[in-house]
Amino acid sequence: MRHFLKETDFRPDELEAVFALARDFKAQRGRAASSVLAGQTWAMLFSKSSTRTRVSFEVGIHELGGNPLFLNRNDLQLGRGESVEDTAKVLSRFVHGLIVRTYEHADIERLAAAATVPVINGLTDFLHPCQIYSDAFTAAERWSQGGGNLVQSLKGRKVAYLGDTSFNMANSWILGASQFGMKVSLAGPAGFEPGAEIKAQLKAEGRPAEYHFTTDPVEAVRGADIVYTDVWSSMGQEEEAAERLARMRPYTTTAKLFAAAKPDALFMHCLPAHPGEEVEQAVLDNPRSVIFDQAENRLHMQKAILAMVAKSAKR
Ligand code: CP
Ligand code: NVA
């Protein structure tokens, strides 16, 4: 039985199979029904809002022949103080897997440790691995045209990450770039550098800290194959919004800044976007902006992830 809590939970030798499965699911959509999750119920335990993650998992589980069960934390006894561990043990008696969106990454680790069914990370404050796999796939399907190896097409490519370089999406790119053999250059204000938690994660996995941090957005973007940004105030940081807006203003992805990347660079954003803050509307609308392909690919990639982890479950 295995979980998918972080980018490195698949072995390097499994990555091409995961990506190829996503490509197959995408090609088959609407034609071949799958029975990978036939007879199964997968619970989705969410403590935060969601559009893409919720809908792509609900549709994906359904398309794999399973039944998605959406559970808002506040509707459960968990919201009234029942422990994460007891919740995990009880839900494991009913369902075949759990998809969890929460705040503290330690909570999903505790839940996974107590669960007897696979757990998939649907975003924590620390990481958003389903998003990064879908984003890497979105780039790879362009860069491997002609049927080449998807994961190989990512090797040596540079991602420039702008804005809040201290939270889940930045951390996930650091770990994801290390997993996919990519380079990542992050630009954000002093005080928002990648923090102790991601450094500890890299160290625990014996990975060198290969990312580059700078306060200069042009330096980060130069030579980049992907320019990536995310909201400046994430879920749970609403009270800091005014300060963050003031501090991160120099890191808006403007058309001019995007033009400093490679001429064929892709623009990416996990969404939801705040046009006029972290990105100009003109960049979101640029022909090299692939934001809605990223969103669509959540469905195909998560079906691949579900199929991989479901295969590992005993029941
Ligand atoms: N990108 C993403 O995870 O979006 P949602 O918050 O809408 O799920
Ligand atoms: N950093 C954002 C990502 C949303 C998909 C958040 O955590 O709110």
XYZ file of C-alpha atoms in Angstrom, residues 43-278:
236
model
C -13.377 9.843 0.075
C -12.248 13.419 -0.498
C -11.605 15.087 2.842
C -11.264 18.829 2.253
C -10.558 21.587 4.798
C -10.174 24.355 2.185
C -12.057 25.620 -0.870
C -11.405 24.045 -4.266
C -12.644 24.189 -7.846
C -10.094 22.261 -9.939
C -8.940 19.658 -7.440
C -12.415 18.770 -6.262
C -14.022 18.569 -9.691
C -11.117 16.802 -11.425
C -10.939 14.134 -8.704
C -14.720 13.640 -8.565
C -14.942 13.287 -12.359
C -11.741 11.211 -12.510
C -12.870 8.699 -9.874
C -16.218 8.392 -11.650
C -14.489 7.830 -15.015
C -12.391 5.071 -13.435
C -15.567 3.289 -12.370
C -15.465 4.392 -8.724
C -17.633 6.491 -6.469
C -16.276 9.804 -5.107
C -17.487 10.840 -1.642
C -16.868 14.514 -0.867
C -16.449 15.292 2.840
C -16.095 18.825 4.143
C -14.026 18.778 7.313
C -16.567 20.904 9.167
C -19.329 18.383 8.501
C -17.308 15.634 10.185
C -16.583 15.040 13.851
C -13.006 15.959 12.880
C -14.222 19.562 12.824
C -15.375 19.113 16.450
C -12.113 17.700 17.719
C -12.059 13.995 16.812
C -8.438 13.091 16.161
C -6.868 12.832 12.718
C -5.783 9.289 13.586
C -9.235 8.044 14.595
C -10.740 9.710 11.518
C -8.195 7.929 9.310
C -8.849 4.543 10.947
C -12.626 4.867 10.714
C -12.673 6.110 7.108
C -10.280 3.283 6.160
C -12.961 0.782 7.256
C -15.426 2.274 4.761
C -13.542 3.540 1.722
C -10.750 2.382 -0.588
C -8.694 5.573 -0.597
C -8.546 9.149 0.639
C -7.785 12.436 -1.090
C -6.996 15.130 1.447
C -6.738 18.930 1.252
C -5.599 20.526 4.486
C -3.334 23.130 6.125
C -0.450 21.517 8.031
C 1.489 18.947 6.027
C 2.127 17.103 9.316
C -1.633 16.428 9.506
C -1.703 14.554 6.188
C 1.392 12.598 7.244
C -0.321 11.596 10.521
C -3.468 10.690 8.638
C -1.522 8.574 6.138
C 0.376 6.853 8.953
C -2.902 5.851 10.621
C -4.839 4.997 7.439
C -4.918 1.484 6.014
C -5.877 2.739 2.526
C -3.876 4.944 0.120
C -3.835 8.699 0.774
C -3.320 11.313 -1.968
C -2.319 14.907 -1.216
C -4.797 17.372 -2.746
C -2.789 20.349 -1.384
C -1.278 21.276 1.953
C 0.445 24.501 2.998
C 3.705 22.719 2.178
C 3.119 20.904 -1.138
C 0.705 20.464 -4.052
C 2.147 17.424 -5.865
C -0.872 16.590 -8.081
C -0.571 20.103 -9.520
C 3.146 19.812 -10.258
C 2.764 16.422 -11.946
C -0.026 17.866 -14.122
C 2.074 20.938 -14.929
C 5.142 18.887 -15.815
C 2.918 16.694 -18.018
C 1.484 19.813 -19.712
C 5.011 20.905 -20.670
C 6.122 17.377 -21.585
C 3.230 16.791 -24.004
C 4.466 19.847 -25.944
C 8.165 19.094 -25.702
C 7.947 15.416 -26.601
C 5.931 15.848 -29.776
C 6.369 12.975 -32.182
C 5.782 10.401 -29.458
C 9.089 10.770 -27.597
C 9.724 10.000 -23.953
C 7.652 12.442 -21.902
C 9.785 12.654 -18.766
C 13.047 12.783 -20.745
C 11.786 15.932 -22.493
C 11.847 17.774 -19.146
C 15.510 17.122 -18.383
C 17.633 20.251 -18.067
C 14.693 22.619 -18.652
C 14.505 25.761 -16.526
C 11.469 26.919 -14.520
C 11.324 30.514 -13.257
C 9.007 30.825 -10.252
C 7.933 34.352 -9.295
C 6.199 35.892 -6.268
C 5.587 33.998 -3.042
C 8.624 31.740 -3.038
C 7.969 30.440 0.481
C 4.729 28.449 0.119
C 3.251 25.278 -1.379
C 3.661 25.891 -5.115
C 7.250 27.112 -4.780
C 8.147 24.171 -2.522
C 6.511 21.760 -4.929
C 8.528 23.144 -7.844
C 11.731 22.781 -5.835
C 10.983 19.132 -5.057
C 9.399 18.494 -8.460
C 12.315 19.985 -10.395
C 14.668 17.765 -8.428
C 12.492 14.733 -9.252
C 12.142 15.557 -12.990
C 15.742 16.677 -13.582
C 14.753 20.314 -14.125
C 16.322 23.551 -12.865
C 14.329 26.045 -10.829
C 15.131 29.691 -10.247
C 12.861 31.498 -7.776
C 12.452 35.258 -7.420
C 10.586 36.911 -4.563
C 11.021 39.544 -1.870
C 13.594 39.107 0.905
C 11.880 37.364 3.795
C 9.895 35.089 1.465
C 12.782 32.771 0.526
C 12.195 28.998 0.456
C 12.036 28.011 4.127
C 13.417 25.493 6.589
C 10.741 22.852 5.857
C 11.679 22.373 2.192
C 15.389 22.456 3.034
C 14.810 19.746 5.647
C 12.825 17.699 3.112
C 15.632 17.867 0.529
C 18.170 16.939 3.186
C 16.068 14.027 4.470
C 15.912 12.640 0.922
C 19.628 13.192 0.318
C 18.933 15.665 -2.474
C 21.253 18.629 -2.970
C 19.506 22.041 -2.689
C 19.794 22.742 -6.395
C 17.332 25.606 -6.614
C 18.464 29.196 -7.063
C 16.830 32.075 -5.163
C 17.174 35.731 -6.141
C 15.304 38.960 -5.404
C 15.733 39.957 -9.089
C 12.828 38.689 -11.264
C 14.682 39.363 -14.546
C 17.591 37.212 -13.403
C 15.213 34.348 -12.567
C 13.365 34.565 -15.882
C 16.401 34.789 -18.175
C 16.742 31.566 -20.195
C 13.593 30.065 -18.640
C 11.485 27.477 -20.491
C 8.557 27.977 -18.096
C 7.544 31.158 -16.261
C 5.326 30.189 -13.332
C 3.447 32.202 -10.752
C 0.735 31.750 -8.132
C -1.401 33.996 -5.930
C 0.442 36.196 -3.449
C -1.925 35.348 -0.587
C -2.767 31.674 -0.347
C -5.718 30.123 1.459
C -5.220 30.848 5.158
C -3.140 34.008 4.554
C -6.022 36.405 3.913
C -5.080 38.672 6.831
C -1.614 39.276 5.366
C -2.998 40.228 1.937
C -2.262 43.987 2.062
C 1.347 43.532 3.190
C 1.963 40.784 0.662
C 0.494 42.903 -2.144
C 2.895 45.725 -1.331
C 5.963 43.482 -0.960
C 5.372 41.325 -4.045
C 4.390 44.048 -6.513
C 7.838 43.969 -8.274
C 7.235 40.295 -9.074
C 4.134 40.668 -11.254
C 4.541 38.612 -14.437
C 4.202 41.446 -16.931
C 4.345 41.018 -20.705
C 7.779 42.665 -20.551
C 9.075 40.249 -17.928
C 7.656 37.244 -19.804
C 9.485 38.466 -22.927
C 12.784 38.164 -21.013
C 12.371 34.351 -20.911
C 13.158 32.108 -23.900
C 11.171 33.126 -27.026
C 9.177 29.879 -26.881
C 8.737 29.843 -23.086
C 5.410 28.702 -21.639
C 3.474 30.715 -19.069
C 1.926 28.639 -16.293
C -0.277 29.344 -13.275
C -1.980 26.751 -11.086
C -5.083 29.009 -10.826
C -7.103 30.673 -9.431
C -5.420 33.844 -10.771
C -5.721 37.438 -9.633
C -5.126 39.410 -12.867
C -3.387 42.702 -12.153
C -1.643 41.253 -9.094
C 0.721 38.327 -9.689
